mmCIF file of C-alpha atoms in Angstrom:
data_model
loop_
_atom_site.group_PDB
_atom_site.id
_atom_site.type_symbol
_atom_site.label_atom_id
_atom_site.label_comp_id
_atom_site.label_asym_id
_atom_site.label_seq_id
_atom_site.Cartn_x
_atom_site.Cartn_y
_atom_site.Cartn_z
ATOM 1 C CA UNK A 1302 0.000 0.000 0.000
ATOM 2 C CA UNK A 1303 2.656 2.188 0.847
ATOM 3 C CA UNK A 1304 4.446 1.836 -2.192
ATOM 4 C CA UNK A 1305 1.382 2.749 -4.727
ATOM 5 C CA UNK A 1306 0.941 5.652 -2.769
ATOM 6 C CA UNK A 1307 4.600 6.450 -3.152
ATOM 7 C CA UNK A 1308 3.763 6.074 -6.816
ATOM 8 C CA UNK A 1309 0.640 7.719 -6.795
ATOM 9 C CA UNK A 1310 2.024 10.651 -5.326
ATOM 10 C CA UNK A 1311 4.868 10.775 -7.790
ATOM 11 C CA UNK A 1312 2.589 10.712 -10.871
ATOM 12 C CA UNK A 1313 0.496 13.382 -9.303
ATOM 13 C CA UNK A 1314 3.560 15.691 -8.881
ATOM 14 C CA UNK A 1315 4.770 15.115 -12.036
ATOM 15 C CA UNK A 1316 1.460 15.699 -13.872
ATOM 16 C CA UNK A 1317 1.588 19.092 -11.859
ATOM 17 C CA UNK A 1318 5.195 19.562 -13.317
ATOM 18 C CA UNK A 1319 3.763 19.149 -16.962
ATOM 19 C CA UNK A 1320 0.620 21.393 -16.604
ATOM 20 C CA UNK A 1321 2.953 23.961 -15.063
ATOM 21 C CA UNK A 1322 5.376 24.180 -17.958
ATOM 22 C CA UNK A 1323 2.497 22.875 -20.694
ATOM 23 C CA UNK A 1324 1.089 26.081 -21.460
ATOM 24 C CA UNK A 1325 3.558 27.742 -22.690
ATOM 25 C CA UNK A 1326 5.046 25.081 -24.657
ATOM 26 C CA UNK A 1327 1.356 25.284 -26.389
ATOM 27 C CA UNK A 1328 1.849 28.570 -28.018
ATOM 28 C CA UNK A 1329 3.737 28.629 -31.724
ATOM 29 C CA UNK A 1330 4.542 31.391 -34.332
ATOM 30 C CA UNK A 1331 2.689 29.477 -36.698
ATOM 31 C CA UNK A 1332 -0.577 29.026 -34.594
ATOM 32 C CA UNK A 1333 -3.105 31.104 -37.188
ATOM 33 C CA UNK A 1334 -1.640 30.030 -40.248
ATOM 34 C CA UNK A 1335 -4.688 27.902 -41.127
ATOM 35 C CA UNK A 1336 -6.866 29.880 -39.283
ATOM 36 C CA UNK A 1337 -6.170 33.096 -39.818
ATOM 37 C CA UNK A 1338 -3.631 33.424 -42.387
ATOM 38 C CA UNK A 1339 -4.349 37.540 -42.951
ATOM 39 C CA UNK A 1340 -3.955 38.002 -39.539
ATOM 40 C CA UNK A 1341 -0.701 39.180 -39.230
ATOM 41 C CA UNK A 1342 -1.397 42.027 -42.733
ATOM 42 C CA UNK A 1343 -4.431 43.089 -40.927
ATOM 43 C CA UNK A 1344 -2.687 43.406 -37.696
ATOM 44 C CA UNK A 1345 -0.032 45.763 -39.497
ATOM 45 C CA UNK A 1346 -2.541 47.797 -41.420
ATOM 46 C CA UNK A 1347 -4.404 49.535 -38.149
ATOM 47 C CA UNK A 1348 -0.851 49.220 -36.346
ATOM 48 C CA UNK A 1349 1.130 51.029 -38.548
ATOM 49 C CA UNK A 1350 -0.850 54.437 -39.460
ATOM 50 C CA UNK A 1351 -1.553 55.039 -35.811
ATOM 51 C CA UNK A 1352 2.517 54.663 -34.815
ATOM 52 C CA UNK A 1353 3.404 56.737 -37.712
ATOM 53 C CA UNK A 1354 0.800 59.529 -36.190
ATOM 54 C CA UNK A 1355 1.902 59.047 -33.113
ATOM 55 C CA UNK A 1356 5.523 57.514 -32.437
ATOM 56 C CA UNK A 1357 4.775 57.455 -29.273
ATOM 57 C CA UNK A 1358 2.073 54.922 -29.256
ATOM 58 C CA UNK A 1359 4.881 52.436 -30.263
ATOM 59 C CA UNK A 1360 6.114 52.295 -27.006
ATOM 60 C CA UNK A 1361 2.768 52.855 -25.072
ATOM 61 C CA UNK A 1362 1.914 49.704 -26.843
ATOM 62 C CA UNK A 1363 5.061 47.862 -25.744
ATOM 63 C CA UNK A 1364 4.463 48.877 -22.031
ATOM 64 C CA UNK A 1365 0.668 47.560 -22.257
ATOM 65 C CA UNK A 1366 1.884 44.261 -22.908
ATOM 66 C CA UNK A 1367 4.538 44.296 -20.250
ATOM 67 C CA UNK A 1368 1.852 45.316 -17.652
ATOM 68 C CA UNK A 1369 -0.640 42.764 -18.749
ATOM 69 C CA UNK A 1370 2.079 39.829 -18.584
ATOM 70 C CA UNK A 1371 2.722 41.041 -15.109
ATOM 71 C CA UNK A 1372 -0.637 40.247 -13.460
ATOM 72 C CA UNK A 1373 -2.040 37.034 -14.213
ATOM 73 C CA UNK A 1374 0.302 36.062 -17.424
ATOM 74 C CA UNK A 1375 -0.018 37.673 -21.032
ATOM 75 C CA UNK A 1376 -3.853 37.050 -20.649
ATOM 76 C CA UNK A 1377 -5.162 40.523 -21.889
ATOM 77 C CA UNK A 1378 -6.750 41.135 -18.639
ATOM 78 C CA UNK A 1379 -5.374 44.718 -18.693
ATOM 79 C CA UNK A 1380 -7.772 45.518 -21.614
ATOM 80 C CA UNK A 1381 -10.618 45.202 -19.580
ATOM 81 C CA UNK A 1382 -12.564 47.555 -18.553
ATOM 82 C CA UNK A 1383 -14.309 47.954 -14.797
ATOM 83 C CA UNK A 1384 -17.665 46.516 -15.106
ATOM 84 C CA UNK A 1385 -20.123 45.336 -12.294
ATOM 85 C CA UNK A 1386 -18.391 42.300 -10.977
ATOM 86 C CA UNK A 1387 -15.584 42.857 -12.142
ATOM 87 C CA UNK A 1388 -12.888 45.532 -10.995
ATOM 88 C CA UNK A 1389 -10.349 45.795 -14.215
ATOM 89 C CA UNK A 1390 -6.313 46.823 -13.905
ATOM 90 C CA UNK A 1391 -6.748 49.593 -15.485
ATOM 91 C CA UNK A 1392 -7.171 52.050 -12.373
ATOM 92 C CA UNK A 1393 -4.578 50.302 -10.564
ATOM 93 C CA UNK A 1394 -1.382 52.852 -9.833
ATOM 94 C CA UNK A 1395 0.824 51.790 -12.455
ATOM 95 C CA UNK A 1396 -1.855 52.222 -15.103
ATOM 96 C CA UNK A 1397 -3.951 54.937 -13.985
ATOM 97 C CA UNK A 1398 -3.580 58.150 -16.248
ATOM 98 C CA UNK A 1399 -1.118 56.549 -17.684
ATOM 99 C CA UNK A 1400 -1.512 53.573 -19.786
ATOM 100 C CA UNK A 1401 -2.275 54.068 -23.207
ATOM 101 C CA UNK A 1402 -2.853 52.689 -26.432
ATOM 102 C CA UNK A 1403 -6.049 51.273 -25.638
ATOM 103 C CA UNK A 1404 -7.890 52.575 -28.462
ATOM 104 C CA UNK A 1405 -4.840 51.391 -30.691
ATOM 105 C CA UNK A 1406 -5.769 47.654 -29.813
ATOM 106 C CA UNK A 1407 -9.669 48.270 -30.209
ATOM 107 C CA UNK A 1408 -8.738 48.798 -34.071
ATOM 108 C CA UNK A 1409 -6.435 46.364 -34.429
ATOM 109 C CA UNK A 1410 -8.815 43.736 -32.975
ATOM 110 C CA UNK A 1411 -11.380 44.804 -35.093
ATOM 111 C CA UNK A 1412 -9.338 44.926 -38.410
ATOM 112 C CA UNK A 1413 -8.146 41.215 -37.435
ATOM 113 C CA UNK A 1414 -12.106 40.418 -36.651
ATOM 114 C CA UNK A 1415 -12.680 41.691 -39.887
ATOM 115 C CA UNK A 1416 -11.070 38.910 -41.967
ATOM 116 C CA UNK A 1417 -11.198 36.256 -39.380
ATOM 117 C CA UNK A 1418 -14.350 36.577 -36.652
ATOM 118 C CA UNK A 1419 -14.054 34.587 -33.795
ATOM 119 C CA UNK A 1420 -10.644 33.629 -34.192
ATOM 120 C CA UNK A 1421 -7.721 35.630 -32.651
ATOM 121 C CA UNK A 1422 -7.345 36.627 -29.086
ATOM 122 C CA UNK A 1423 -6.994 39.700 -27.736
ATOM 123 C CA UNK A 1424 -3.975 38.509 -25.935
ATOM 124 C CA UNK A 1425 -2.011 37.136 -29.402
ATOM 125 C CA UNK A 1426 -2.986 40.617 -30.272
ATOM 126 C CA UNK A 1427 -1.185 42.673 -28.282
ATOM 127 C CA UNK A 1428 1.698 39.969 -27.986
ATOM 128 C CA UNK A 1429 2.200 40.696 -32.067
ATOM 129 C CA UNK A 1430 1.382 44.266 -31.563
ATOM 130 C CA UNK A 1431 4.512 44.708 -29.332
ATOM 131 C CA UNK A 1432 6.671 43.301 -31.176
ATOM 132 C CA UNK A 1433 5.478 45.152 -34.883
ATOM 133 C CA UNK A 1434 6.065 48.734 -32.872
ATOM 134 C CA UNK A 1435 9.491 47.833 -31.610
ATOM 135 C CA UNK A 1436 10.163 46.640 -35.106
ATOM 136 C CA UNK A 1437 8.500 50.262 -36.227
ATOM 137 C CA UNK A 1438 10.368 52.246 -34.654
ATOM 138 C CA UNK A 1439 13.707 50.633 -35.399
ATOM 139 C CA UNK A 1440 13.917 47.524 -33.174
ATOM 140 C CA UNK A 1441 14.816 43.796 -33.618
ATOM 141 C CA UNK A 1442 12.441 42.065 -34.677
ATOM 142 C CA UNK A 1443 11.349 37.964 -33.335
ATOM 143 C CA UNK A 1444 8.816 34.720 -33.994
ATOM 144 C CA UNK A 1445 5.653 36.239 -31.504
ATOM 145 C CA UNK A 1446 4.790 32.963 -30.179
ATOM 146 C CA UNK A 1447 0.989 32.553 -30.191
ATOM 147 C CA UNK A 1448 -2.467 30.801 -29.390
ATOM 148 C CA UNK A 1449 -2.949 32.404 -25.620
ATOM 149 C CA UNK A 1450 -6.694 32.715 -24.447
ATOM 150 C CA UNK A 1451 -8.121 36.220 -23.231
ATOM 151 C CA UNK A 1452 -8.901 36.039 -19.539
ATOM 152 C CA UNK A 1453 -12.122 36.355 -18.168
ATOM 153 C CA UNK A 1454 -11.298 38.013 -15.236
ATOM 154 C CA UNK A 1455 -8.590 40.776 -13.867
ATOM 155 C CA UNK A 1456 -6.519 41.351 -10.683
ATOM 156 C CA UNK A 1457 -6.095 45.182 -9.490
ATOM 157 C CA UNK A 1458 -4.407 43.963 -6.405
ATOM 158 C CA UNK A 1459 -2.164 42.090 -8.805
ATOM 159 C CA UNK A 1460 -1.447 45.483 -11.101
ATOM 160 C CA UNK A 1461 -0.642 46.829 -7.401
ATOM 161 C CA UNK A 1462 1.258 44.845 -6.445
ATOM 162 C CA UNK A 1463 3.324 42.642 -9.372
ATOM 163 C CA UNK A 1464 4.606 45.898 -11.528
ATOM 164 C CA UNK A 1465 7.550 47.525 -10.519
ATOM 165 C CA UNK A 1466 7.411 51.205 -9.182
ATOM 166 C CA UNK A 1467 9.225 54.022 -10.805
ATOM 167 C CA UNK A 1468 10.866 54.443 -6.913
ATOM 168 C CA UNK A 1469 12.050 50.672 -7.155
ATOM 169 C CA UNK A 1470 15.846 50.200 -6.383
ATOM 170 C CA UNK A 1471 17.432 47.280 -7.655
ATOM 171 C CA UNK A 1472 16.665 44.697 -5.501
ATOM 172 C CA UNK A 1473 13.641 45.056 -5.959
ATOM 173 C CA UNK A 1474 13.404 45.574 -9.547
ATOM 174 C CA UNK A 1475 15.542 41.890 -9.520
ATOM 175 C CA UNK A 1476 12.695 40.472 -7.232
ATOM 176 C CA UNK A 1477 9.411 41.657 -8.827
ATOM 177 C CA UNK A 1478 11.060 40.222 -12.311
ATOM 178 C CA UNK A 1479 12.164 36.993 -10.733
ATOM 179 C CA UNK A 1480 8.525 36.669 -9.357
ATOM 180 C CA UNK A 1481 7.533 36.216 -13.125
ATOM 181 C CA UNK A 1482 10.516 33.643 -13.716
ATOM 182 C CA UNK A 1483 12.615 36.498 -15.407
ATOM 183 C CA UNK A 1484 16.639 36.946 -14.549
ATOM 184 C CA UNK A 1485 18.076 39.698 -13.792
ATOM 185 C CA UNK A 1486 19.747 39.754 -17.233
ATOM 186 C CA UNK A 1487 16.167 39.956 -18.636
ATOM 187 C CA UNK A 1488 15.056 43.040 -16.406
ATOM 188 C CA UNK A 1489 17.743 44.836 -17.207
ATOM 189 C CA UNK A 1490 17.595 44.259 -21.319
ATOM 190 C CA UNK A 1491 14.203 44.302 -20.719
ATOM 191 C CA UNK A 1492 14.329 47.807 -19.569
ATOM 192 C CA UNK A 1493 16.115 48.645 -22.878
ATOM 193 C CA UNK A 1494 12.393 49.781 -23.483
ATOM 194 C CA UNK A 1495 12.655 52.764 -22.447
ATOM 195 C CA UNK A 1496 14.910 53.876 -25.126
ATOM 196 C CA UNK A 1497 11.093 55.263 -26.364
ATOM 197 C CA UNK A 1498 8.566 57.070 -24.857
ATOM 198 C CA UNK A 1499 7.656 59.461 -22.228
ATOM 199 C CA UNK A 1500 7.275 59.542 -18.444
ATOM 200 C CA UNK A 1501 5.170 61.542 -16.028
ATOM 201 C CA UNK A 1502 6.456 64.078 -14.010
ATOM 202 C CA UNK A 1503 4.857 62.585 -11.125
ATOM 203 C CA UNK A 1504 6.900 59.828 -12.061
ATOM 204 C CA UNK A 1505 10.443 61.414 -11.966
ATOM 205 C CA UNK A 1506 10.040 64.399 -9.772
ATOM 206 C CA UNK A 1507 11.703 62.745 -6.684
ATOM 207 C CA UNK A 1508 14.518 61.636 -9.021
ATOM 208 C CA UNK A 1509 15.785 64.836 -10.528
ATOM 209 C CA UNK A 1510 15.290 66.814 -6.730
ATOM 210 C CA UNK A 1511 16.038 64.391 -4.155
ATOM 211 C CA UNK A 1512 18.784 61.681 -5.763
ATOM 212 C CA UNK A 1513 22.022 62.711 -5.804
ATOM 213 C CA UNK A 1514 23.728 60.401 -8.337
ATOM 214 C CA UNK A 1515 22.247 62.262 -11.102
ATOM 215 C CA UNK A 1516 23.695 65.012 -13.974
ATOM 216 C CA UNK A 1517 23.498 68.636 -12.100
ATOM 217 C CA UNK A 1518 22.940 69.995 -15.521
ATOM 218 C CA UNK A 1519 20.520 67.187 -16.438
ATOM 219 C CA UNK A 1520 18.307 67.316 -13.236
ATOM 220 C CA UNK A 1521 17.772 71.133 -13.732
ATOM 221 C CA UNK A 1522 16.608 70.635 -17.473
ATOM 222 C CA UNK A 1523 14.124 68.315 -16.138
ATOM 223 C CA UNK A 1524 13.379 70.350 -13.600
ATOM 224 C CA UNK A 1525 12.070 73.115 -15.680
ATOM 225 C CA UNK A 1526 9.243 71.237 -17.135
ATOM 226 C CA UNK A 1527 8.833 69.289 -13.675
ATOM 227 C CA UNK A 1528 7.717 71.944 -10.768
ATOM 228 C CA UNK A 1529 9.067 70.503 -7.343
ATOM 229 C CA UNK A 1530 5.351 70.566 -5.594
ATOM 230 C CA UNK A 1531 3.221 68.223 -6.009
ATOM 231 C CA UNK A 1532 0.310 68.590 -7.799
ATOM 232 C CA UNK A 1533 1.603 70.744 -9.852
ATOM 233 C CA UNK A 1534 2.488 69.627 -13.152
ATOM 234 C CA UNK A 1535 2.067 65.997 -12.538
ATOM 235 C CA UNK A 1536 1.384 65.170 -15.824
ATOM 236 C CA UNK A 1537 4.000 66.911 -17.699
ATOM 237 C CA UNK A 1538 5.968 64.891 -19.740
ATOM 238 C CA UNK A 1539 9.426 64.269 -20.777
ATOM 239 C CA UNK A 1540 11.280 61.592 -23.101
ATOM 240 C CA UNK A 1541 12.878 58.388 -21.135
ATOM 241 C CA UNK A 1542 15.626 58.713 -23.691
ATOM 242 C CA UNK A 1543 17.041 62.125 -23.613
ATOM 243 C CA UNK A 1544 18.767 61.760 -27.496
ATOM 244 C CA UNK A 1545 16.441 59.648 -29.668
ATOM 245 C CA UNK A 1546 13.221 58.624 -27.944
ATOM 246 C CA UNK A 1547 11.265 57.782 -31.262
ATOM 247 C CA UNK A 1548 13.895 55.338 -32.132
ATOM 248 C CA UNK A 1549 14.655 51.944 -30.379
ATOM 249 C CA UNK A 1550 18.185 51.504 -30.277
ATOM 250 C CA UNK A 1551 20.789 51.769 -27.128
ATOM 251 C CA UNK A 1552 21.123 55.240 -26.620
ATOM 252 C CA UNK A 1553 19.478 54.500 -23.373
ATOM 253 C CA UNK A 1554 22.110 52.946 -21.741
ATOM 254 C CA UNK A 1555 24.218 55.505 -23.000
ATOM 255 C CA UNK A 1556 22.347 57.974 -21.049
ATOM 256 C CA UNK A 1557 22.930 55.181 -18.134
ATOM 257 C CA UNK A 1558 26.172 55.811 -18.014
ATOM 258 C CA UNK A 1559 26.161 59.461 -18.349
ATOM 259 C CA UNK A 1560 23.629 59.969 -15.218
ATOM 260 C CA UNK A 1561 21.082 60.666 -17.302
ATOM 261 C CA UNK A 1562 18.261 58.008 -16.329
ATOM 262 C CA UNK A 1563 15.236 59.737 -16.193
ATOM 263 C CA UNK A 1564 13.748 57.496 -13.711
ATOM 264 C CA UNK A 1565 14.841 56.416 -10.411
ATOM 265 C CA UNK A 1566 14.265 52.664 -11.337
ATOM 266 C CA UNK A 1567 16.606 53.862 -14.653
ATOM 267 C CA UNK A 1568 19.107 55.329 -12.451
ATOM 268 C CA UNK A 1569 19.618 52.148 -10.554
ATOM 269 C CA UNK A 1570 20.764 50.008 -13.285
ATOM 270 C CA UNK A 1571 23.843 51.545 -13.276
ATOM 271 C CA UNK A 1572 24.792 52.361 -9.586
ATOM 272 C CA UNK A 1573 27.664 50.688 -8.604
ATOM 273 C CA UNK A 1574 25.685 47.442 -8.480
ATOM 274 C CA UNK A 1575 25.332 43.815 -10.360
ATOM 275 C CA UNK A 1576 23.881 45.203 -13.211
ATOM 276 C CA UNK A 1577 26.614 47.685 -14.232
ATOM 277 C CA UNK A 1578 28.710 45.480 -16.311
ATOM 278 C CA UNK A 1579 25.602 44.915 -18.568
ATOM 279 C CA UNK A 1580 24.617 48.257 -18.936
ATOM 280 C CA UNK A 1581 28.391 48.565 -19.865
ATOM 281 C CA UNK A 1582 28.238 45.926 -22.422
ATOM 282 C CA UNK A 1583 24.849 46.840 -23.969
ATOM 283 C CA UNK A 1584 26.646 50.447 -24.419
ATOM 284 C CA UNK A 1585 29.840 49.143 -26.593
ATOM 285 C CA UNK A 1586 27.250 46.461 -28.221
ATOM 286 C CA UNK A 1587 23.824 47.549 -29.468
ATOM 287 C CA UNK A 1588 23.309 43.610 -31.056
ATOM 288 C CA UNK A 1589 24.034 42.702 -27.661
ATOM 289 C CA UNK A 1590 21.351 44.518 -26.586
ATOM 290 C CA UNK A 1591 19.101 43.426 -29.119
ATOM 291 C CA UNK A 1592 19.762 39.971 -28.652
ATOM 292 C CA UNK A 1593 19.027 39.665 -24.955
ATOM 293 C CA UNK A 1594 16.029 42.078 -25.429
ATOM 294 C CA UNK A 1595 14.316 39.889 -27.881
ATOM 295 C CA UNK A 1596 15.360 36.450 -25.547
ATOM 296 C CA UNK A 1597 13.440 38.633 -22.581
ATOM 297 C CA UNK A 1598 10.600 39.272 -24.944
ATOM 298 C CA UNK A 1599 9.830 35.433 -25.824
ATOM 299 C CA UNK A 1600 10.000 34.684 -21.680
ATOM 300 C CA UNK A 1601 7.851 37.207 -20.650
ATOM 301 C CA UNK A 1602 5.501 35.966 -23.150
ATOM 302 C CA UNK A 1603 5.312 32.899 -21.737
ATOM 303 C CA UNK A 1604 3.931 33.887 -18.780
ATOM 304 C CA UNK A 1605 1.009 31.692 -17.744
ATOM 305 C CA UNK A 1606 -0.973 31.870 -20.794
ATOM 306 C CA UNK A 1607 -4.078 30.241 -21.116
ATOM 307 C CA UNK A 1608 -4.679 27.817 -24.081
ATOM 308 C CA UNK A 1609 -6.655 25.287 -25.228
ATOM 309 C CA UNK A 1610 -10.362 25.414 -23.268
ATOM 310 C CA UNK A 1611 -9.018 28.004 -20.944
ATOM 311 C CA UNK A 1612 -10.387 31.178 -21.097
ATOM 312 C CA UNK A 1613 -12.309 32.663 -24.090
ATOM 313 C CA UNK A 1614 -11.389 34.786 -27.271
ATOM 314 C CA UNK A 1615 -13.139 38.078 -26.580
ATOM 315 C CA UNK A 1616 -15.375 39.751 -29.659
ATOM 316 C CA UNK A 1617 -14.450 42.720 -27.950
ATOM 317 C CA UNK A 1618 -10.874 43.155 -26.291
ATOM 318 C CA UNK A 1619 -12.785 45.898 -23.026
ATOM 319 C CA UNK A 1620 -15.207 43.134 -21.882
ATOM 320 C CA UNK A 1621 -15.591 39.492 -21.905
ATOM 321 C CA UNK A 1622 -18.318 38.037 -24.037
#
């Protein structure tokens, strides 16, 4: 008796071990070529027109995904609106007047819907979405795994509490992207993102008046679009890269080194800690850069999707069906 429940036990862990690591291995670049062949051409042609309106929606795009993998897996359950029973992500801290984009996905889903109804998920969506504005706007381009499931609920404790702060030091930058079975290696390439885009003032201000291991000169250019009360000028914006922040390339690291970070978080990455020898190297070696970005890119896509039965694909990427 003892002994088949010795092997009982064993097959039960193991069939854990399998469903834990199945999901992932689920998803493929080719999942919609039967299916929906014109996805990908209908993705691009509601992508591309509103990036090249708005560069800037590139990397608003690129951030929705990394907040959506970061509660619950790449699930979509950021896209969701609030509705009664259900309390979305979307007024959690780290989105609230500040993600963006949303509208950019609406029209992509429905150009997709358009030539294939029913068929792709919101979540594949903005998984290939992510990767055509990093492309866009200059970046390295990858095989977007797909055949995830949209969620059919959200987590605003989860937004809370799984995305890193602007304030985060590196420890805890290293922890919150270990959480999600990401190295420190991939935060730190995968913060390469910020080589486009804006931030909030409300989202720097302590950085370029309190921290000390910053450019003097820097800090005060900052400063003058960034009043020291707050309240005042919270949502005023500057560019995360100071040189080029239409463009993905490595200029960010550059400013790294050059104590330029606009961010505290950005700041910390090059510190006199473990992650200063990598910010070194991606600065001598933008295909270093590239390479490691596009390795943390395929992980964090692999966060707990759900496949197969799981979940739904959603007519309509703000509420379930």
């Amino acid at each position: 008796m003892a002994a088949r429940a010795i092997v009982a036990l064993s097959l039960i862990l193991a069939l854990v071990a399998i469903a834990s690591g199945g999901a992932s291995a689920q998803l493929s670049s080719g999942f919609y070529s039967r299916s929906c062949p014109g996805m990908l051409k209908a993705v691009r042609s509601a992508l591309h027109p509103a990036i090249a309106r708005e560069r800037r929606v590139g990397a608003s795009i690129v951030r929705l995904f990394f907040h959506d993998c970061f509660v619950q897996g790449c699930d979509a359950s950021l896209l969701l609106d609030d509705a009664p029973g259900l309390r979305g992500e979307k007024n959690a801290t780290p989105n609230k007047n500040s993600a963006r984009g949303f509208e950019v996905i609406d029209a992509v889903k429905a150009a997709v819907e358009g030539c294939c109804p029913g068929v792709v998920s919101c979540a594949d969506i903005l998984a290939i979405a992510a990767e055509e504005s990093v492309v866009f706007l200059g970046g390295p381009s990858w095989e977007v795994k797909m055949g995830r499931r949209d969620s059919t609920t959200a987590s605003f404790n989860g937004a809370e509490n799984n995305i890193p702060p602007p304030t985060s030091g590196l420890a805890n930058l290293t922890s919150l992207f270990a959480a999600q079975g990401l190295s420190q290696k991939d935060m730190v390439a995968l913060s390469g993102a910020h080589t486009i885009g804006l931030a909030r003032c409300t989202n720097f201000r302590d950085h370029i008046y309190n921290d000390t291991n910053i450019d003097a000169g820097f800090a005060r250019s900052r400063q003058s679009g960034c009043p020291r009360a707050t309240g005042s000028g919270d949502n005023n914006l500057a560019p995360l890269d100071l040189q080029t922040p239409t463009v993905f390339e490595n200029d960010y690291y550059k400013n790294l080194v050059q104590k330029r970070g606009l961010l505290h978080s950005d700041k910390e990455l090059f510190n006199g800690g473990a992650a200063d020898a990598l910010v070194r190297e991606y600065v001598g070696s933008q295909s270093a850069f590239f390479k490691d970005f596009v390795e943390g890119m395929i992980k964090m896509g692999d966060i707990t999707p759900l496949t197969r039965s799981n979940g739904q694909i959603r007519m309509n990427c703000r509420r379930i069906n």
